Coordinates of C-alpha atoms in Angstrom, one line a residue:
M556 CA 13.5 -9.8 30.6
T557 CA 10.0 -8.9 29.4
T558 CA 9.2 -9.7 25.4
Y559 CA 8.0 -7.4 22.5
R560 CA 4.8 -9.1 22.8
Q561 CA 4.0 -8.5 26.8
Q562 CA 5.3 -4.9 26.2
A563 CA 3.3 -4.3 22.9
E564 CA 0.2 -5.6 24.7
S565 CA 1.0 -3.2 27.8
M566 CA 0.7 -0.1 25.7
A567 CA -2.2 -1.3 23.1
A568 CA -4.4 1.1 24.9
E569 CA -2.2 3.7 23.7
L570 CA -2.1 3.0 20.1
V571 CA -5.4 2.3 19.6
E572 CA -6.4 5.7 20.7
L573 CA -3.8 7.1 18.5
R574 CA -5.0 4.8 15.8
H575 CA -8.8 5.8 16.5
S576 CA -8.1 9.6 16.6
L577 CA -6.2 9.2 12.7
H578 CA -9.1 7.2 11.8
R579 CA -11.3 10.2 12.9
E580 CA -9.5 12.2 10.9
P581 CA -8.2 10.8 7.7
E582 CA -5.6 12.7 5.0
T583 CA -5.2 11.8 1.6
G584 CA -2.2 12.1 -0.9
L585 CA 1.0 13.7 0.3
Q586 CA 0.0 16.5 2.5
L587 CA -0.8 15.1 6.1
P588 CA -0.5 17.8 8.4
R589 CA -2.4 16.6 11.0
T590 CA -1.4 13.2 10.9
Q591 CA 2.2 14.4 10.9
A592 CA 1.6 16.3 14.1
K593 CA -0.1 13.6 15.7
V594 CA 2.7 11.1 14.9
L595 CA 5.5 13.9 15.7
E596 CA 3.6 14.1 19.3
A597 CA 3.4 10.1 19.8
L598 CA 7.4 10.2 19.2
S599 CA 8.0 13.2 21.4
G600 CA 10.6 12.1 24.3
L601 CA 11.7 9.1 22.7
P602 CA 15.8 9.5 21.6
L603 CA 15.2 9.9 17.9
D604 CA 16.9 12.1 15.6
I605 CA 13.7 13.0 13.7
T606 CA 13.4 15.1 10.1
T607 CA 10.2 16.4 8.3
G608 CA 9.9 16.3 4.6
K609 CA 10.3 19.0 2.1
Q610 CA 8.0 17.8 -0.8
L611 CA 5.1 15.6 1.7
S612 CA 4.5 15.8 5.1
S613 CA 7.0 12.6 5.9
V614 CA 8.6 12.0 9.2
T615 CA 11.8 10.2 9.1
A616 CA 13.4 9.4 13.1
V617 CA 16.4 7.4 13.5
L618 CA 17.0 5.6 16.5
R619 CA 21.1 5.1 17.4
G620 CA 21.7 2.1 19.5
G621 CA 23.9 2.0 22.5
R622 CA 26.8 -0.5 20.5
P623 CA 27.7 -0.2 16.9
G624 CA 26.4 -2.3 13.9
P625 CA 24.2 -2.6 11.1
A626 CA 21.1 -0.3 10.3
V627 CA 17.8 -1.8 9.2
L628 CA 14.5 0.6 8.2
L629 CA 10.8 -0.1 9.3
R630 CA 8.5 1.7 7.4
G631 CA 4.5 2.4 8.0
D632 CA 2.5 4.4 5.7
M633 CA 0.0 7.5 6.9
D634 CA -2.5 8.3 4.1
A635 CA -6.5 7.3 3.6
L636 CA -8.4 7.1 0.7
P637 CA -11.0 9.3 -0.7
V638 CA -13.8 7.0 0.3
Q639 CA -16.7 7.6 2.1
E640 CA -17.2 5.6 5.5
L641 CA -20.0 3.1 5.8
T642 CA -19.2 1.3 8.6
D643 CA -20.8 1.9 12.2
V644 CA -17.6 2.1 14.5
P645 CA -17.7 4.4 16.8
Y646 CA -14.4 6.3 15.7
V647 CA -16.0 6.5 12.1
S648 CA -14.0 9.1 9.7
Q649 CA -15.3 12.7 10.7
V650 CA -13.8 14.0 7.4
E651 CA -16.2 13.9 4.2
G652 CA -15.1 11.9 1.2
A653 CA -12.1 10.0 3.4
M654 CA -11.5 7.0 5.2
H655 CA -8.6 4.8 6.3
A656 CA -9.9 2.2 4.2
C657 CA -6.9 0.1 4.2
G658 CA -5.5 0.4 7.5
H659 CA -3.0 2.9 7.1
D660 CA -4.1 4.1 10.5
Q661 CA -3.0 1.2 12.0
H662 CA 0.3 0.5 10.4
T663 CA 1.6 4.0 11.8
A664 CA 0.5 3.2 15.2
M665 CA 2.3 0.0 14.9
L666 CA 5.4 2.0 13.6
V667 CA 5.1 4.4 16.6
G668 CA 4.8 1.4 19.3
A669 CA 7.9 -0.3 17.7
A670 CA 9.2 3.1 18.0
R671 CA 8.8 3.2 21.6
L672 CA 9.3 -0.5 22.1
L673 CA 13.1 -0.3 20.7
S674 CA 14.0 2.9 22.4
A675 CA 13.6 1.7 25.6
R676 CA 16.2 -0.9 24.6
R677 CA 18.2 1.7 22.9
S678 CA 21.3 1.2 25.1
E679 CA 21.5 -3.0 24.2
L680 CA 20.7 -2.2 20.5
P681 CA 23.8 -3.0 18.2
G682 CA 23.1 -0.6 15.3
T683 CA 20.6 1.9 14.1
V684 CA 16.9 1.9 13.2
V685 CA 15.3 4.3 10.7
F686 CA 11.5 4.5 11.2
M687 CA 9.7 5.8 8.0
F688 CA 6.5 7.3 8.5
Q689 CA 5.4 7.9 4.9
P690 CA 2.4 9.6 3.0
G691 CA 1.2 9.3 -0.2
E692 CA 1.2 5.5 -0.5
E693 CA -2.2 5.5 -2.5
G694 CA -0.8 6.3 -5.9
H695 CA 0.9 9.4 -5.3
N696 CA 4.7 8.0 -5.1
G697 CA 5.2 8.9 -1.6
A698 CA 8.1 6.1 -1.0
G699 CA 9.7 7.5 -4.2
L700 CA 9.7 11.1 -3.1
M701 CA 11.1 9.9 0.6
I702 CA 13.9 7.9 -1.4
D703 CA 14.7 11.2 -3.2
E704 CA 14.8 13.2 0.0
G705 CA 17.2 10.6 1.8
V706 CA 15.4 8.4 3.7
L707 CA 17.6 5.5 2.8
E708 CA 20.7 7.2 3.8
A709 CA 19.2 8.3 7.1
A710 CA 21.3 6.5 9.2
G711 CA 24.4 7.4 7.8
Q712 CA 25.4 3.6 6.7
P713 CA 23.9 1.5 3.9
L714 CA 20.9 -0.5 5.3
V715 CA 21.0 -4.0 5.5
G716 CA 17.2 -4.8 5.6
A717 CA 13.9 -3.1 5.6
Y718 CA 10.9 -4.1 6.9
S719 CA 6.9 -3.3 6.6
V720 CA 3.3 -4.7 8.0
H721 CA 0.4 -4.4 5.9
V722 CA -3.3 -5.3 7.4
A723 CA -6.0 -7.6 6.4
S724 CA -9.8 -6.7 7.0
N725 CA -10.7 -10.3 5.7
G726 CA -9.5 -13.4 4.9
V727 CA -7.2 -15.1 7.6
P728 CA -8.1 -14.6 11.6
L729 CA -7.1 -11.7 13.8
G730 CA -3.6 -11.8 14.8
M731 CA -2.2 -14.2 12.0
M732 CA 0.9 -13.3 10.3
G733 CA 2.5 -13.9 7.0
G734 CA 5.0 -13.0 4.3
R735 CA 5.8 -14.1 0.7
A736 CA 9.6 -14.6 -0.8
G737 CA 9.6 -13.5 -4.3
T738 CA 7.2 -11.3 -6.1
A739 CA 4.6 -10.5 -3.4
T740 CA 2.4 -7.4 -4.8
A741 CA 2.0 -6.9 -8.7
S742 CA 3.3 -4.1 -10.5
S743 CA 1.0 -1.5 -11.5
A744 CA 0.4 1.0 -14.8
E745 CA -2.5 3.0 -15.9
L746 CA -3.8 3.2 -19.3
H747 CA -5.6 6.0 -20.8
V748 CA -7.8 6.2 -23.7
T749 CA -9.6 9.3 -25.9
V750 CA -11.7 7.9 -28.8
R751 CA -11.6 11.1 -31.1
G752 CA -14.9 11.4 -33.4
R753 CA -17.4 13.5 -34.5
G754 CA -20.2 14.6 -32.8
G755 CA -24.0 15.0 -34.0
H756 CA -27.2 14.3 -33.5
G757 CA -28.4 11.3 -32.0
S758 CA -31.3 10.2 -34.8
N759 CA -28.9 10.7 -37.5
P760 CA -25.5 8.5 -36.5
H761 CA -24.8 7.9 -40.0
Q762 CA -23.3 11.9 -40.1
A763 CA -21.7 11.6 -37.4
A764 CA -18.8 9.6 -36.3
D765 CA -19.4 8.3 -33.0
P766 CA -16.5 7.7 -30.6
L767 CA -18.4 5.9 -27.8
P768 CA -19.5 2.3 -29.3
V769 CA -15.5 1.9 -30.5
A770 CA -14.6 3.0 -26.9
A771 CA -17.3 0.4 -25.6
E772 CA -15.6 -2.4 -28.3
M773 CA -11.9 -1.5 -26.8
V774 CA -13.2 -2.3 -23.2
T775 CA -14.1 -5.9 -23.9
A776 CA -11.3 -6.3 -26.2
L777 CA -8.8 -5.6 -23.5
Q778 CA -10.6 -8.0 -21.3
T779 CA -10.0 -10.7 -24.1
L780 CA -6.4 -9.5 -24.8
V781 CA -5.7 -10.8 -21.4
T782 CA -7.0 -14.3 -21.7
R783 CA -5.5 -14.9 -25.2
T784 CA -2.1 -13.0 -25.3
A785 CA -1.0 -13.5 -21.2
N786 CA 0.8 -15.8 -19.9
A787 CA -1.9 -17.7 -17.2
F788 CA 1.5 -18.3 -15.0
D789 CA 2.6 -14.9 -15.6
P790 CA -0.5 -12.9 -14.9
V791 CA -2.0 -9.5 -16.0
V792 CA -5.0 -8.1 -14.8
I793 CA -6.7 -5.3 -16.2
T794 CA -9.6 -3.0 -14.8
V795 CA -11.5 -0.2 -16.3
G796 CA -12.6 2.0 -13.7
T797 CA -13.5 5.1 -15.7
F798 CA -15.3 5.6 -18.9
H799 CA -16.6 9.1 -19.8
A800 CA -18.8 10.3 -22.8
G801 CA -21.4 12.7 -23.8
T802 CA -23.8 15.5 -22.1
K803 CA -27.3 14.6 -23.0
V804 CA -29.0 11.5 -24.5
N805 CA -29.7 13.0 -27.7
V806 CA -26.4 14.1 -28.6
I807 CA -23.3 12.2 -29.9
P808 CA -20.4 13.3 -28.5
A809 CA -17.1 14.4 -30.2
D810 CA -15.2 11.9 -28.0
A811 CA -14.9 9.1 -25.2
T812 CA -12.5 8.6 -23.0
F813 CA -11.9 5.7 -20.4
G814 CA -9.3 4.7 -18.0
A815 CA -8.0 1.5 -16.9
T816 CA -5.4 -0.1 -14.1
V817 CA -3.3 -2.9 -15.2
R818 CA -1.7 -5.2 -12.6
A819 CA 1.2 -7.5 -13.6
T820 CA 3.9 -9.5 -11.7
S821 CA 6.9 -9.2 -13.9
E822 CA 8.5 -6.4 -15.7
K823 CA 8.6 -8.5 -19.1
G824 CA 4.7 -9.4 -18.6
M825 CA 3.8 -5.5 -18.3
T826 CA 5.8 -4.2 -20.7
A827 CA 4.5 -6.8 -23.2
F828 CA 0.9 -6.2 -22.4
L829 CA 0.9 -2.2 -22.4
G830 CA 2.5 -2.5 -26.1
R831 CA -0.4 -4.9 -27.0
A832 CA -2.9 -2.6 -25.5
E833 CA -2.1 0.7 -27.1
A834 CA -1.3 -1.3 -30.7
L835 CA -4.9 -2.9 -29.7
C836 CA -6.8 0.6 -29.2
G837 CA -5.5 2.5 -31.9
G838 CA -6.4 -0.5 -34.4
I839 CA -10.1 -0.5 -33.5
A840 CA -10.2 3.1 -33.9
T841 CA -8.7 3.2 -37.5
A842 CA -11.2 0.2 -38.5
H843 CA -13.7 2.3 -37.6
G844 CA -12.2 5.5 -39.4
L845 CA -11.7 7.2 -35.8
T846 CA -8.6 8.1 -34.2
A847 CA -7.7 7.5 -30.5
D848 CA -5.1 9.1 -28.5
V849 CA -3.5 6.1 -26.3
R850 CA -0.7 6.3 -23.4
S851 CA 0.2 4.3 -20.8
E852 CA 2.1 4.8 -17.9
V853 CA 4.1 2.5 -15.2
Q854 CA 3.6 3.8 -11.1
Y855 CA 4.9 1.1 -9.2
P856 CA 7.2 -2.2 -9.9
A857 CA 6.9 -5.3 -8.4
L858 CA 7.0 -5.7 -4.5
V859 CA 9.7 -8.5 -4.3
C860 CA 10.5 -9.9 -1.3
A861 CA 13.9 -11.2 -0.3
P862 CA 13.8 -14.6 1.0
E863 CA 16.3 -14.0 4.2
A864 CA 14.0 -11.5 5.1
V865 CA 10.8 -13.5 4.7
D866 CA 12.4 -16.1 7.0
L867 CA 13.5 -13.7 9.9
G868 CA 9.8 -12.6 10.0
E869 CA 8.8 -16.1 10.4
E870 CA 11.2 -16.7 13.3
A871 CA 10.4 -13.9 14.9
A872 CA 6.5 -14.5 14.7
H873 CA 7.8 -18.0 16.2
A874 CA 9.3 -16.3 18.6
L875 CA 6.2 -14.4 19.5
Y876 CA 3.5 -16.1 19.4
G877 CA 4.3 -19.6 18.4
P878 CA 4.9 -21.9 15.8
D879 CA 1.3 -21.6 14.1
S880 CA 1.1 -17.7 13.6
F881 CA 3.0 -17.4 10.8
L882 CA 1.4 -17.9 7.1
R883 CA 3.5 -18.5 3.9
I884 CA 1.6 -16.8 1.4
P885 CA 1.4 -19.3 -1.9
T886 CA 0.6 -16.7 -4.3
A887 CA 1.6 -13.1 -5.5
N888 CA -1.2 -10.6 -4.5
M889 CA -2.4 -8.7 -7.8
A890 CA -2.7 -5.6 -5.7
S891 CA 0.3 -3.0 -5.8
E892 CA 2.3 -1.3 -3.1
D893 CA 4.9 1.3 -3.1
F894 CA 7.0 -0.5 -0.5
A895 CA 8.2 -2.0 -3.5
R896 CA 11.1 1.0 -4.1
V897 CA 12.2 0.6 -0.9
A898 CA 12.8 -3.0 -1.7
A899 CA 14.4 -2.7 -5.1
E900 CA 17.3 -1.1 -3.4
V901 CA 17.7 -2.9 0.2
P902 CA 16.8 -6.8 1.1
A903 CA 13.2 -6.4 2.3
A904 CA 9.7 -8.4 3.3
Q905 CA 6.4 -6.7 3.9
Y906 CA 4.5 -8.8 6.5
M907 CA 0.6 -9.6 6.3
V908 CA -1.0 -9.7 9.7
G909 CA -4.9 -10.5 9.9
A910 CA -7.2 -7.6 11.1
R911 CA -10.6 -9.4 10.7
P912 CA -13.0 -8.9 13.8
P913 CA -13.3 -12.6 15.3
N914 CA -17.2 -12.3 14.5
A915 CA -16.7 -11.3 10.9
A916 CA -17.0 -13.7 7.8
P917 CA -13.9 -14.4 5.7
D918 CA -15.2 -13.0 3.1
A919 CA -16.0 -9.7 5.0
A920 CA -15.5 -6.7 3.4
F921 CA -11.7 -6.1 2.1
N922 CA -9.3 -3.4 2.2
H923 CA -10.5 -0.2 0.2
S924 CA -14.2 -0.8 0.5
P925 CA -16.2 1.9 2.5
Y926 CA -17.3 -1.2 4.9
A927 CA -13.9 -2.3 5.9
V928 CA -13.2 -2.7 9.5
F929 CA -9.9 -3.3 11.1
D930 CA -9.9 -5.0 14.3
D931 CA -7.7 -3.1 16.9
G932 CA -6.2 -6.2 18.0
A933 CA -4.1 -6.6 15.3
I934 CA -2.2 -3.3 16.1
P935 CA -0.2 -5.1 19.6
V936 CA 0.6 -7.8 17.0
G937 CA 2.3 -5.7 14.4
T938 CA 4.0 -3.5 17.0
A939 CA 5.6 -6.7 18.6
L940 CA 6.8 -8.1 15.4
L941 CA 8.3 -5.2 13.9
A942 CA 10.7 -4.3 17.2
E943 CA 11.3 -7.9 17.0
V944 CA 12.7 -8.1 13.3
A945 CA 14.7 -5.1 13.6
E946 CA 16.4 -6.3 16.8
R947 CA 17.0 -9.6 15.3
R948 CA 18.5 -8.6 12.3
L949 CA 20.7 -5.9 14.1
R950 CA 22.2 -9.1 16.1
Q951 CA 22.8 -11.0 13.1
G952 CA 25.4 -8.4 12.4

């Protein structure tokens, strides 16, 4: 019998064509009608029970094997980012201000490929595979909404495992796979602060209550708060990404607003830091005789991968590509991933697949950059890995 690796490589051209089509027409957020239509077309003719989402343009496809057994889930995210693409690839985005800068077009093509591979062996499969095509990973809680709409119950029986792949445009070489047991990606939260002052003329700041330097003091103080209060072995990262104040250089504004993303590797660390951050900003405002509206909101939990699921990925990679094909990732990534919502309910793992072009430097533009390039050679690797992991877990019973 041919291996999933051989079969994935034989269909690579079709999957690459699908990926390029998705890349040219990226869609952001929860509503991805063109992307959904392309996925449905790519799945047509397969022995799948397919449903689409109500609150979002998701696709859930269920493959029922020819023999009884457990159920597993494979997930691929489909949404792009609001980024203007600046690469020179021939399939560059044709949509102004949108780009598949995080490789989700590859994830979608890989999941389609895995559905085709596993469907071809349907009669031999001892169990059920759920294919989760998810919009809204980039900050829109797409996984949470799909869970609300029943994706984890789509098999009609409890899931025993859930698996996904994430590509990287720099770092590890093309085709290298990897995983990490335990905390793999950080939880994320947002911190929003509005400093309330009293506007006035720029020539007479003593007659106003200027919120701008107070807000700026908060920004720098928050960086110190991390280094002086967060345990280095339970890390926290804060980055202020927006700062808005004023309309004219000689006008002191009435308020100043900034927003930050916060990442932490534990729920305890996140909760403690957000409490300190809110108190710090309120205290700085009070010290200057101003007030501040401060709110924080946790978006995603940390992605915690089950050790047995990571072991399974390593075994599958070795069977497909040899003993040097899988890397044990030593530290958590401070980025966040809403597959964490699935992993909170089902033993799960997310596997890394290197997609750095062979001629690119290890420090080439990373995911989310307008210059990020993901090599098509990663697609058959991720496709074969997903299919191999799913079948191996089904056969474990």
